[in-house]
PQR file of N, CA, C, O and H, with PARSE charges and radii, in Angstrom:
ATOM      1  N   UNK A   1     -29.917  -9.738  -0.006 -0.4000 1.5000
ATOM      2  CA  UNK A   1     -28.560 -10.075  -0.405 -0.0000 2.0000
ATOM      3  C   UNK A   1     -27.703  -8.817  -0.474  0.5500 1.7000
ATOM      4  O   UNK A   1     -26.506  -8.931  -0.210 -0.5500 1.4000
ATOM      5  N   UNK A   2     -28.145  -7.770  -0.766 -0.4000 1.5000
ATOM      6  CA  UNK A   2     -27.440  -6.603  -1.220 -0.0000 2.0000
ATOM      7  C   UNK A   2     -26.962  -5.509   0.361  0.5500 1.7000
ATOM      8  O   UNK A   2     -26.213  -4.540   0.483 -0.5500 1.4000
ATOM      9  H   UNK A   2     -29.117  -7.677  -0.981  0.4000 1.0000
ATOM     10  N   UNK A   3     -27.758  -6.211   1.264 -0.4000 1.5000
ATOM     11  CA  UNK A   3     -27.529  -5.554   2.414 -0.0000 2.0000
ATOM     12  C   UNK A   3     -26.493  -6.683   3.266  0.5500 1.7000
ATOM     13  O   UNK A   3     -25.559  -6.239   3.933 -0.5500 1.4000
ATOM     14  H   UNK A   3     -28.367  -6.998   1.165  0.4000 1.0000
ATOM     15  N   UNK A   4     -26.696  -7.846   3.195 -0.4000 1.5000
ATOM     16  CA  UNK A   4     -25.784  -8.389   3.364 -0.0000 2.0000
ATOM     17  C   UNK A   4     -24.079  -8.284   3.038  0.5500 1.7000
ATOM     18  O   UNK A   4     -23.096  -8.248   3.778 -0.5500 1.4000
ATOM     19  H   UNK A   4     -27.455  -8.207   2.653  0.4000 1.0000
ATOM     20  N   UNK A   5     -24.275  -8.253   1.404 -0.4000 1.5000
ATOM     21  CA  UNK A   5     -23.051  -8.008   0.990 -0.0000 2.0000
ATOM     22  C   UNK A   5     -22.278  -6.560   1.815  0.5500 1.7000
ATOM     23  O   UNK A   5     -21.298  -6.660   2.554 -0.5500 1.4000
ATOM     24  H   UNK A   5     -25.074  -8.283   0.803  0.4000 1.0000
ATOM     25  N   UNK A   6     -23.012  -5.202   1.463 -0.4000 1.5000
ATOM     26  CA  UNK A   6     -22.864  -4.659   2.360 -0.0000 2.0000
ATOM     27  C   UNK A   6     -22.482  -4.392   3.294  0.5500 1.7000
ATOM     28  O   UNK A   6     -21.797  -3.380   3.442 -0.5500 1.4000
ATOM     29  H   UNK A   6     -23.808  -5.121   0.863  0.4000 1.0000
ATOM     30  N   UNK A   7     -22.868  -5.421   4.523 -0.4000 1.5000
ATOM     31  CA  UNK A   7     -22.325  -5.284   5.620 -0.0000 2.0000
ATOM     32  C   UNK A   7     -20.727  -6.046   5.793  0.5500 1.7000
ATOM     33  O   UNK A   7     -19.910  -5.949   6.709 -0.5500 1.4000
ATOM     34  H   UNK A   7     -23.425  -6.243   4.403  0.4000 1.0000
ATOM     35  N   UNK A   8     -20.697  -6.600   4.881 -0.4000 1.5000
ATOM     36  CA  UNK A   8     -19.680  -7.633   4.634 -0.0000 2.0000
ATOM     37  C   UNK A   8     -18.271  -6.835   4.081  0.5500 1.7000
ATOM     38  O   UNK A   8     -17.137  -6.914   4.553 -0.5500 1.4000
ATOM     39  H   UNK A   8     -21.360  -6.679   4.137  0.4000 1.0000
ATOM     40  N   UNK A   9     -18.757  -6.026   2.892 -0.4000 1.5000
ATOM     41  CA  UNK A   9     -17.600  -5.047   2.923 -0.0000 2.0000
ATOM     42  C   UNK A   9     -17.583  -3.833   3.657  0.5500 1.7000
ATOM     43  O   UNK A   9     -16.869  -2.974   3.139 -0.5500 1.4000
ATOM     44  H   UNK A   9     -19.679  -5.961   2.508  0.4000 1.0000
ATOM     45  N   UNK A  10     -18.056  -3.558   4.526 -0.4000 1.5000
ATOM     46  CA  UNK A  10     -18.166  -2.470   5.336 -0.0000 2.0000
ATOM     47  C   UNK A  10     -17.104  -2.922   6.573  0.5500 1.7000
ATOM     48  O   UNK A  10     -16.127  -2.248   6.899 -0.5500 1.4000
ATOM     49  H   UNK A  10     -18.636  -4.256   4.947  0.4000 1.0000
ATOM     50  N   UNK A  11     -17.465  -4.097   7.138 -0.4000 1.5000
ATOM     51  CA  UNK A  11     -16.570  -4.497   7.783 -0.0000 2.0000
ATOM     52  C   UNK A  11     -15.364  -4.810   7.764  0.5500 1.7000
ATOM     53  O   UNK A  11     -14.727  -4.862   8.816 -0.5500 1.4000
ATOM     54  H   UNK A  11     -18.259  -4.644   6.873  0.4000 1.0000
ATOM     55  N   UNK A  12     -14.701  -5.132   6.345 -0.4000 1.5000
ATOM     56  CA  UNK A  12     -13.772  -5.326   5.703 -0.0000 2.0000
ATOM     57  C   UNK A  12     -12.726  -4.639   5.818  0.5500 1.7000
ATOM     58  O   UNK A  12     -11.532  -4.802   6.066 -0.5500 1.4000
ATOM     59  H   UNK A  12     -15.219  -5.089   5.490  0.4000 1.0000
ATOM     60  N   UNK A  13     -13.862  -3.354   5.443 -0.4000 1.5000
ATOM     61  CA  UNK A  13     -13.314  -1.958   4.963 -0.0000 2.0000
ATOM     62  C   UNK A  13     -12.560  -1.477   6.455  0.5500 1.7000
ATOM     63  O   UNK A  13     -11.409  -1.039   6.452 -0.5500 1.4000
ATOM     64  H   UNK A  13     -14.832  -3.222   5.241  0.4000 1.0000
ATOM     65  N   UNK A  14     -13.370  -1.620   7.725 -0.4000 1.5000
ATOM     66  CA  UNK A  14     -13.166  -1.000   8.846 -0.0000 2.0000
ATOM     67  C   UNK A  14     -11.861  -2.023   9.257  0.5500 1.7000
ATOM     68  O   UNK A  14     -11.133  -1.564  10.137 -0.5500 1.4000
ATOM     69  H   UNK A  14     -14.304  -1.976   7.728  0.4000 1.0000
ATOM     70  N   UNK A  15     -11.476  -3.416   8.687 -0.4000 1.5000
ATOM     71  CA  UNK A  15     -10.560  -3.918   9.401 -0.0000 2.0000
ATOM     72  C   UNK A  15      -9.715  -3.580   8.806  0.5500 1.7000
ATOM     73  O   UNK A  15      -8.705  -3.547   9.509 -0.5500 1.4000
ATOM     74  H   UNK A  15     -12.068  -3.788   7.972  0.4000 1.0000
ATOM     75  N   UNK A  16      -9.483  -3.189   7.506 -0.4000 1.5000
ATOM     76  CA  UNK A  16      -7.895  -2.757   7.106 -0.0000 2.0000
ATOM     77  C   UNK A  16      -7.573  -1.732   7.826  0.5500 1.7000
ATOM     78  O   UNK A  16      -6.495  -1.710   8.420 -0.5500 1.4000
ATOM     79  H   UNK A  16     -10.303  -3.216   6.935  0.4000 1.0000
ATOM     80  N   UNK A  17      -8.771  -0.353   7.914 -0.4000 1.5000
ATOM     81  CA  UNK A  17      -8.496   0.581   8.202 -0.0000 2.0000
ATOM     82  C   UNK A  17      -8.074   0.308   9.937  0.5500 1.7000
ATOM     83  O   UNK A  17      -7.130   0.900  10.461 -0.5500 1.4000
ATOM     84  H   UNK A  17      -9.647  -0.371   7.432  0.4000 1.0000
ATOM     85  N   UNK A  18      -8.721  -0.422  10.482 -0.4000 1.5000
ATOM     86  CA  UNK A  18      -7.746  -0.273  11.620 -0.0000 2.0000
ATOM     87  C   UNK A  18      -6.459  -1.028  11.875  0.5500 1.7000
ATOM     88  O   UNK A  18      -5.772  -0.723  12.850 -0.5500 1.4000
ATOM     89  H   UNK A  18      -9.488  -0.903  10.056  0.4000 1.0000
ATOM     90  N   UNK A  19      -6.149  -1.850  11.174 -0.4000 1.5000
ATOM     91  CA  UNK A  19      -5.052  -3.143  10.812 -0.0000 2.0000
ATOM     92  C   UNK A  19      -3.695  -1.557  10.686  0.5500 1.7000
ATOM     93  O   UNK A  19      -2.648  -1.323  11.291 -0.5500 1.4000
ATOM     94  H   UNK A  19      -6.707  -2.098  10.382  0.4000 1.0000
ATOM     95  N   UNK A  20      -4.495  -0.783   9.549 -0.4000 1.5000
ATOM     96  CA  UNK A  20      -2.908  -0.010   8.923 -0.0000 2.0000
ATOM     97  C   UNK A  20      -3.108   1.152   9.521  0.5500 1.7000
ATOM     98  O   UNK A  20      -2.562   2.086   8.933 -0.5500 1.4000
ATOM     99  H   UNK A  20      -5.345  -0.973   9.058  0.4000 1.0000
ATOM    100  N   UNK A  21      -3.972   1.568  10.931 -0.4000 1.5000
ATOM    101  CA  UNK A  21      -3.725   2.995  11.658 -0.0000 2.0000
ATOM    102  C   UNK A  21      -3.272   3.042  13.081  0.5500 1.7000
ATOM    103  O   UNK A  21      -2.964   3.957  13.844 -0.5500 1.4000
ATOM    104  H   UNK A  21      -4.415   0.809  11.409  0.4000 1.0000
ATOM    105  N   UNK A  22      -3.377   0.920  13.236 -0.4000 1.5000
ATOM    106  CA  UNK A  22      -2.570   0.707  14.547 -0.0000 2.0000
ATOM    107  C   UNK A  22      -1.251   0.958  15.014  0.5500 1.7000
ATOM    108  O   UNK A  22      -0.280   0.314  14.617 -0.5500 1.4000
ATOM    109  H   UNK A  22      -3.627   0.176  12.616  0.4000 1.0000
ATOM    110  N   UNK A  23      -1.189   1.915  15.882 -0.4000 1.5000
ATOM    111  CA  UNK A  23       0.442   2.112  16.378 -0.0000 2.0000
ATOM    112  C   UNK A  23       1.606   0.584  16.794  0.5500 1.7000
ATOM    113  O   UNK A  23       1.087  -0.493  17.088 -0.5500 1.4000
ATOM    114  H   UNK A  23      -1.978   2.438  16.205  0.4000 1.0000
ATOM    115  N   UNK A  24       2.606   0.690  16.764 -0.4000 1.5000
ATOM    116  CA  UNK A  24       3.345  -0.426  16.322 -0.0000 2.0000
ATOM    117  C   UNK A  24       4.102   0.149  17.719  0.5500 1.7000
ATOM    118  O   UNK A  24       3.666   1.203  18.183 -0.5500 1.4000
ATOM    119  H   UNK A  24       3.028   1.565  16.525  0.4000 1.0000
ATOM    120  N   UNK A  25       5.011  -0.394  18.267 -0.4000 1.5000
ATOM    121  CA  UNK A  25       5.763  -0.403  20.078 -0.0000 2.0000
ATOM    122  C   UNK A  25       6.072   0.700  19.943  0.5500 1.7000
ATOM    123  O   UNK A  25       5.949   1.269  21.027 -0.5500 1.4000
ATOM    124  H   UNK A  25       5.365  -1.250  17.891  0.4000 1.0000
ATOM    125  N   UNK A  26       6.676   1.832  18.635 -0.4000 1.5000
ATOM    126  CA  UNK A  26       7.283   2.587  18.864 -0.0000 2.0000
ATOM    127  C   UNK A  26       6.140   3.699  18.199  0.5500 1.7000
ATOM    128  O   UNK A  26       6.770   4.529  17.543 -0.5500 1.4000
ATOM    129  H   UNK A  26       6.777   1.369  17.754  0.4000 1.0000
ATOM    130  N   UNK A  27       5.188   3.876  18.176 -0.4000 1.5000
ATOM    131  CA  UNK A  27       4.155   5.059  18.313 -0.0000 2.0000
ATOM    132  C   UNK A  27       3.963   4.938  16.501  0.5500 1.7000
ATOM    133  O   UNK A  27       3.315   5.716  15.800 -0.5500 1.4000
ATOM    134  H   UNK A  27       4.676   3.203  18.708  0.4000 1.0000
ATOM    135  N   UNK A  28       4.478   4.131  16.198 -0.4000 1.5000
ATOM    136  CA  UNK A  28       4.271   4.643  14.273 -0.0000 2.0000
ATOM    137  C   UNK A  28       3.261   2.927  13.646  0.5500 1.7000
ATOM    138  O   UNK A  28       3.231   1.731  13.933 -0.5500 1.4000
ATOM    139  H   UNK A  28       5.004   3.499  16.768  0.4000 1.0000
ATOM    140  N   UNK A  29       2.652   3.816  12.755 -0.4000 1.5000
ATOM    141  CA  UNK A  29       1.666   3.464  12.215 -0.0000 2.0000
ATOM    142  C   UNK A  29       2.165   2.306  11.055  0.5500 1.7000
ATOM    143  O   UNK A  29       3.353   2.310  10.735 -0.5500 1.4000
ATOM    144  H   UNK A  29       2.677   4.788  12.522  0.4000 1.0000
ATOM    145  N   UNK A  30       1.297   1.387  10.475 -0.4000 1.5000
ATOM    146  CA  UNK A  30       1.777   1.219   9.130 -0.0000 2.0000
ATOM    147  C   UNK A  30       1.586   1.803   8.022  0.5500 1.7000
ATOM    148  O   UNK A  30       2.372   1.784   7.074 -0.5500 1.4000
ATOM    149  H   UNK A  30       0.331   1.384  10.735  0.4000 1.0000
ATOM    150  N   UNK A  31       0.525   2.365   8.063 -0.4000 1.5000
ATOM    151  CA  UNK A  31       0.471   4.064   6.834 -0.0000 2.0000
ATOM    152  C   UNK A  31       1.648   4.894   6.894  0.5500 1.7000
ATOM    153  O   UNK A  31       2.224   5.302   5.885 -0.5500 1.4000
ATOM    154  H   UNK A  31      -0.113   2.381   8.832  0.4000 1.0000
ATOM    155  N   UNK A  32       2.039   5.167   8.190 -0.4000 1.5000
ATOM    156  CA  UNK A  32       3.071   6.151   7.955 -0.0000 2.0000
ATOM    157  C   UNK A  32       4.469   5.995   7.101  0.5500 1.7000
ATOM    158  O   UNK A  32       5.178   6.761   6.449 -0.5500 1.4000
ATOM    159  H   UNK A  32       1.571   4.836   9.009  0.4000 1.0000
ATOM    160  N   UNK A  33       4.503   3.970   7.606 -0.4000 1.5000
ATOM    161  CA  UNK A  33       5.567   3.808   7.083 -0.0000 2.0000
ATOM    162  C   UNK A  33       5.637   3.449   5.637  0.5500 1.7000
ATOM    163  O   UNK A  33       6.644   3.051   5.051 -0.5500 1.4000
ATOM    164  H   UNK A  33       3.927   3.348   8.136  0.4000 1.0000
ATOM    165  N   UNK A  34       3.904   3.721   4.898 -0.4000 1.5000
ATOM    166  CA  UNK A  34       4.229   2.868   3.750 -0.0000 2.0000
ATOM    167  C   UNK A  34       3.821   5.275   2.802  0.5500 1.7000
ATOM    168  O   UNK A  34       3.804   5.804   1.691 -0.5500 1.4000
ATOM    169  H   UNK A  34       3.086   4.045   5.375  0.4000 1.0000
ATOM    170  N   UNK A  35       3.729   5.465   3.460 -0.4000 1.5000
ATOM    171  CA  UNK A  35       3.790   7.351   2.735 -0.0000 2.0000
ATOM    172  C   UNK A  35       5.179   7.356   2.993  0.5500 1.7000
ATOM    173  O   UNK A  35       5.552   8.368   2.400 -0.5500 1.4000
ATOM    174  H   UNK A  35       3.743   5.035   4.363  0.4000 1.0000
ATOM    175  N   UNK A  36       6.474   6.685   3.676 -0.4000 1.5000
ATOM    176  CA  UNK A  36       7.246   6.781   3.432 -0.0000 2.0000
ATOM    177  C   UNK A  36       8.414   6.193   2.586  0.5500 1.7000
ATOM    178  O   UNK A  36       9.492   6.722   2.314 -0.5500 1.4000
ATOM    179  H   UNK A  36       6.172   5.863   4.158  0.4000 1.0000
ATOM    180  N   UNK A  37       7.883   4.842   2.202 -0.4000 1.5000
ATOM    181  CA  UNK A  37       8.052   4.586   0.882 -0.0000 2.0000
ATOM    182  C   UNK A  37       7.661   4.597   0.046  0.5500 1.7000
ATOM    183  O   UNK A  37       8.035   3.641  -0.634 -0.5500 1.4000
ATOM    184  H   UNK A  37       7.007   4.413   2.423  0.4000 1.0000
ATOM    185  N   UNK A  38       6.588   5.606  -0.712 -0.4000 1.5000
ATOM    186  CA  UNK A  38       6.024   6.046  -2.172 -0.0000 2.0000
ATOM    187  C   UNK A  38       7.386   6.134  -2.519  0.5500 1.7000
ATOM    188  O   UNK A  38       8.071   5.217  -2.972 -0.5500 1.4000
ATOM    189  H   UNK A  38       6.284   6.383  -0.160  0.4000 1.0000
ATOM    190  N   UNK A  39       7.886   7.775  -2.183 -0.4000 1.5000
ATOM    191  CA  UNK A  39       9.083   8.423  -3.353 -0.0000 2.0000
ATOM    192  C   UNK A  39       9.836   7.375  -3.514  0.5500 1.7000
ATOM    193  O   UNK A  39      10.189   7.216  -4.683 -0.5500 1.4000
ATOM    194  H   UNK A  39       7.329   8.520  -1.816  0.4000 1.0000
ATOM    195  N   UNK A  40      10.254   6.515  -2.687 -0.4000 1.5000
ATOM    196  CA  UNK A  40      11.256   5.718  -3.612 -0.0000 2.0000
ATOM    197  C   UNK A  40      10.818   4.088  -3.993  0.5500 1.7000
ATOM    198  O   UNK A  40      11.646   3.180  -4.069 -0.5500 1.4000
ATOM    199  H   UNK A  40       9.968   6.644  -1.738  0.4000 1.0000
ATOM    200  N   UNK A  41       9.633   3.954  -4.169 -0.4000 1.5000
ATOM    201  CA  UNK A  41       8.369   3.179  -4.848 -0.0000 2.0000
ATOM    202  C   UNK A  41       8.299   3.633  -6.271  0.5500 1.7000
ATOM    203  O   UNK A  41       8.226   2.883  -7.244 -0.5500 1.4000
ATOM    204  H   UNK A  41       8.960   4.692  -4.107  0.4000 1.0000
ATOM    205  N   UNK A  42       8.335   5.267  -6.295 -0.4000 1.5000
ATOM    206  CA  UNK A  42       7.433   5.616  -7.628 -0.0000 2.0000
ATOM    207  C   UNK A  42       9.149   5.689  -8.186  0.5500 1.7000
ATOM    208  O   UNK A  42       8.868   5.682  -9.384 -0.5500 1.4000
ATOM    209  H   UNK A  42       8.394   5.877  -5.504  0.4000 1.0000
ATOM    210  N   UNK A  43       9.930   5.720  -8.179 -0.4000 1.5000
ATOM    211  CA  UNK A  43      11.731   5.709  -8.849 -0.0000 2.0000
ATOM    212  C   UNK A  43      11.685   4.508  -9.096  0.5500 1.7000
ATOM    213  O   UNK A  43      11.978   4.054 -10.201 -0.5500 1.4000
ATOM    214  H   UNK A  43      10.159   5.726  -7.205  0.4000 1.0000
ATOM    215  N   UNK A  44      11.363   3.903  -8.243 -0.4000 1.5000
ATOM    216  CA  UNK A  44      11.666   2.256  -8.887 -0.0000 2.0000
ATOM    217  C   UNK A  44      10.469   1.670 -10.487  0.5500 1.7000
ATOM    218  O   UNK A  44      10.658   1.036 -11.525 -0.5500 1.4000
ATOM    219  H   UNK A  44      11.125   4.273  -7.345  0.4000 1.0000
ATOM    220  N   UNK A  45       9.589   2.181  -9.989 -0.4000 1.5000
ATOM    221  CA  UNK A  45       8.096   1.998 -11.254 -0.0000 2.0000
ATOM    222  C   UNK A  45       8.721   2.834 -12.363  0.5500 1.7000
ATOM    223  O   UNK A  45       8.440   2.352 -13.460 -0.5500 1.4000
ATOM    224  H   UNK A  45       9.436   2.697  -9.146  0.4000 1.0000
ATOM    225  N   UNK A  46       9.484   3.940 -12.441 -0.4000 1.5000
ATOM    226  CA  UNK A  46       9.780   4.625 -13.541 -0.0000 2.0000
ATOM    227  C   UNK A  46      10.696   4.513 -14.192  0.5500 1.7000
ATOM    228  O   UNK A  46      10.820   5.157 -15.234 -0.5500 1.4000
ATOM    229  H   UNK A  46       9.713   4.331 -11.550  0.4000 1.0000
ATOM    230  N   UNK A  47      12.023   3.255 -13.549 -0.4000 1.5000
ATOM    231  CA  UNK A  47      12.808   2.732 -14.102 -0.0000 2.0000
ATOM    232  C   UNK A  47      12.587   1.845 -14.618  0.5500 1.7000
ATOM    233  O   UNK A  47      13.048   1.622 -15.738 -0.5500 1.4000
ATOM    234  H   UNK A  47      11.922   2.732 -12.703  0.4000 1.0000
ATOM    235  N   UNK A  48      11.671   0.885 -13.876 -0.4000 1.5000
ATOM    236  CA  UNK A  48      10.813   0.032 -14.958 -0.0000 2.0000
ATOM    237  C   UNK A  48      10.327  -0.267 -15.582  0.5500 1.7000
ATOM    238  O   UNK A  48      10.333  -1.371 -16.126 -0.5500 1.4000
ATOM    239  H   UNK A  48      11.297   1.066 -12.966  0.4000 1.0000
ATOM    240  N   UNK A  49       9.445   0.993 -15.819 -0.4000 1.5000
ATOM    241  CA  UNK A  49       8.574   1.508 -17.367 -0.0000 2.0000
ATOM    242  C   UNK A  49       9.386   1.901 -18.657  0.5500 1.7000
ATOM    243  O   UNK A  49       9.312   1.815 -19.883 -0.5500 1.4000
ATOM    244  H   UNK A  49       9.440   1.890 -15.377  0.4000 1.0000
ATOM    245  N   UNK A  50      10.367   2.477 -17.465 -0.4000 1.5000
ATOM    246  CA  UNK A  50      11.555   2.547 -19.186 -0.0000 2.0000
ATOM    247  C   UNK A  50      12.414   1.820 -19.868  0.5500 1.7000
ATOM    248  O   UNK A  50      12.735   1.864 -21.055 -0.5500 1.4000
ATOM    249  H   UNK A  50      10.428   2.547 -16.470  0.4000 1.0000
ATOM    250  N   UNK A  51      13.005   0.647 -18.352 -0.4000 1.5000
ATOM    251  CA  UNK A  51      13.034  -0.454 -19.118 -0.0000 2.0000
ATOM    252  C   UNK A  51      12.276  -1.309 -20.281  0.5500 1.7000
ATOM    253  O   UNK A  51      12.696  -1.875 -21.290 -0.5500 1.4000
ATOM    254  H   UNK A  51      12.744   0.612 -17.388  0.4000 1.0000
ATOM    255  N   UNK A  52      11.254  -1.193 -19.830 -0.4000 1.5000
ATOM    256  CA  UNK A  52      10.193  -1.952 -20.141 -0.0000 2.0000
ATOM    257  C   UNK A  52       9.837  -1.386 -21.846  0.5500 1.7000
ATOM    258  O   UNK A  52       9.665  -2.086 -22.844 -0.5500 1.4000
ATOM    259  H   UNK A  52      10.913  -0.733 -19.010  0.4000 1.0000
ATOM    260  N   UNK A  53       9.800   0.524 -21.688 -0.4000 1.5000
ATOM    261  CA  UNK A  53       9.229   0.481 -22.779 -0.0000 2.0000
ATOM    262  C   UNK A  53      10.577   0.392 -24.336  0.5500 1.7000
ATOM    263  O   UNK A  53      10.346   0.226 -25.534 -0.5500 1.4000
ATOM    264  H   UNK A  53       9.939   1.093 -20.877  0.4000 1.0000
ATOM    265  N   UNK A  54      11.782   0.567 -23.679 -0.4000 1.5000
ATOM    266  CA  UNK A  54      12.690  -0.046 -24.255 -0.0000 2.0000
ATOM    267  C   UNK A  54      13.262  -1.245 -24.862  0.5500 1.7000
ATOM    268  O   UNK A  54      14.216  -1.519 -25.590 -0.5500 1.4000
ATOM    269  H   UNK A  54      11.969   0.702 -22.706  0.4000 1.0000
ATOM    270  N   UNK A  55      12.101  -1.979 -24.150 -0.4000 1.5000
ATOM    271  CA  UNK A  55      12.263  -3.839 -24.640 -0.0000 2.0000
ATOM    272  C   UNK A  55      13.216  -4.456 -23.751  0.5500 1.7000
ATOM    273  O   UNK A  55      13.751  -5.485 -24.163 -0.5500 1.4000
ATOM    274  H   UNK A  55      11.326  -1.757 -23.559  0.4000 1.0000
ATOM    275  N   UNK A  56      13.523  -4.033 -22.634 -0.4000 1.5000
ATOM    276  CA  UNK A  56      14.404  -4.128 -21.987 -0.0000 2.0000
ATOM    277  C   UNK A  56      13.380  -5.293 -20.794  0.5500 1.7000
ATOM    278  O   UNK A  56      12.151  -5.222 -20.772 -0.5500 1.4000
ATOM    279  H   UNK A  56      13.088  -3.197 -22.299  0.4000 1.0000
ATOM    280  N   UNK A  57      14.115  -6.216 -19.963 -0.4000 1.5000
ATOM    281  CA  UNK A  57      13.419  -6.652 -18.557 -0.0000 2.0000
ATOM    282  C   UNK A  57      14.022  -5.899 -17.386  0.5500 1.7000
ATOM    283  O   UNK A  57      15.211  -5.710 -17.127 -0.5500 1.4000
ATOM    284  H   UNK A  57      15.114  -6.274 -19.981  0.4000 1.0000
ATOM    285  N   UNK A  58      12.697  -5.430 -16.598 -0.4000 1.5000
ATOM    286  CA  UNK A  58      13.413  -4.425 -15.394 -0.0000 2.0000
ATOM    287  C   UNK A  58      14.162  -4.839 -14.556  0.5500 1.7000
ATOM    288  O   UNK A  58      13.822  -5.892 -14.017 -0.5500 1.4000
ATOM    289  H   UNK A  58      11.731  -5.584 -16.809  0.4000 1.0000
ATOM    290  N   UNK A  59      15.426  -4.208 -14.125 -0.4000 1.5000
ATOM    291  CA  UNK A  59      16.645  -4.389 -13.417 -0.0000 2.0000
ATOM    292  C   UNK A  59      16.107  -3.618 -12.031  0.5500 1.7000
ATOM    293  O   UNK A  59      16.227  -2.400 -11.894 -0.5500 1.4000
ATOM    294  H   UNK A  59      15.703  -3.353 -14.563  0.4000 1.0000
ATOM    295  N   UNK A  60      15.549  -4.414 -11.103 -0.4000 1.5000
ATOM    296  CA  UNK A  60      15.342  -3.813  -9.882 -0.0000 2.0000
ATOM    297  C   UNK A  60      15.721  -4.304  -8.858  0.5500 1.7000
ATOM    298  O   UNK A  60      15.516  -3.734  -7.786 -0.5500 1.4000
ATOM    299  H   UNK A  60      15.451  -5.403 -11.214  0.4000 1.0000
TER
END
């Protein structure tokens, strides 16, 4: 069972990884495009935490 499972997420593992390193018509990846929305990912999470820890509901 344990080698089974195994192989089961191994494969898993290999389909995201090629799902999000496939080039898209114009040569770019979907990793690339999602390292290019962190910085303004992590602005949005930090306005929300302060909403949040304010008692406030986040305005996003």
């Amino acid at each position: 069972m344990g080698l089974f499972k195994t192989i089961i997420v191994s494969a898993a593992v290999y389909g995201v990884y090629k799902f999000l390193t496939e080039p898209d018509v114009l040569g770019k990846t979907r990793l690339e495009e999602i390292r290019e929305k962190v910085p303004e990912l992590i602005d949005k999470a930090k306005i929300a935490k302060e909403d949040i820890q304010s008692g406030r509901l986040p305005q996003l």
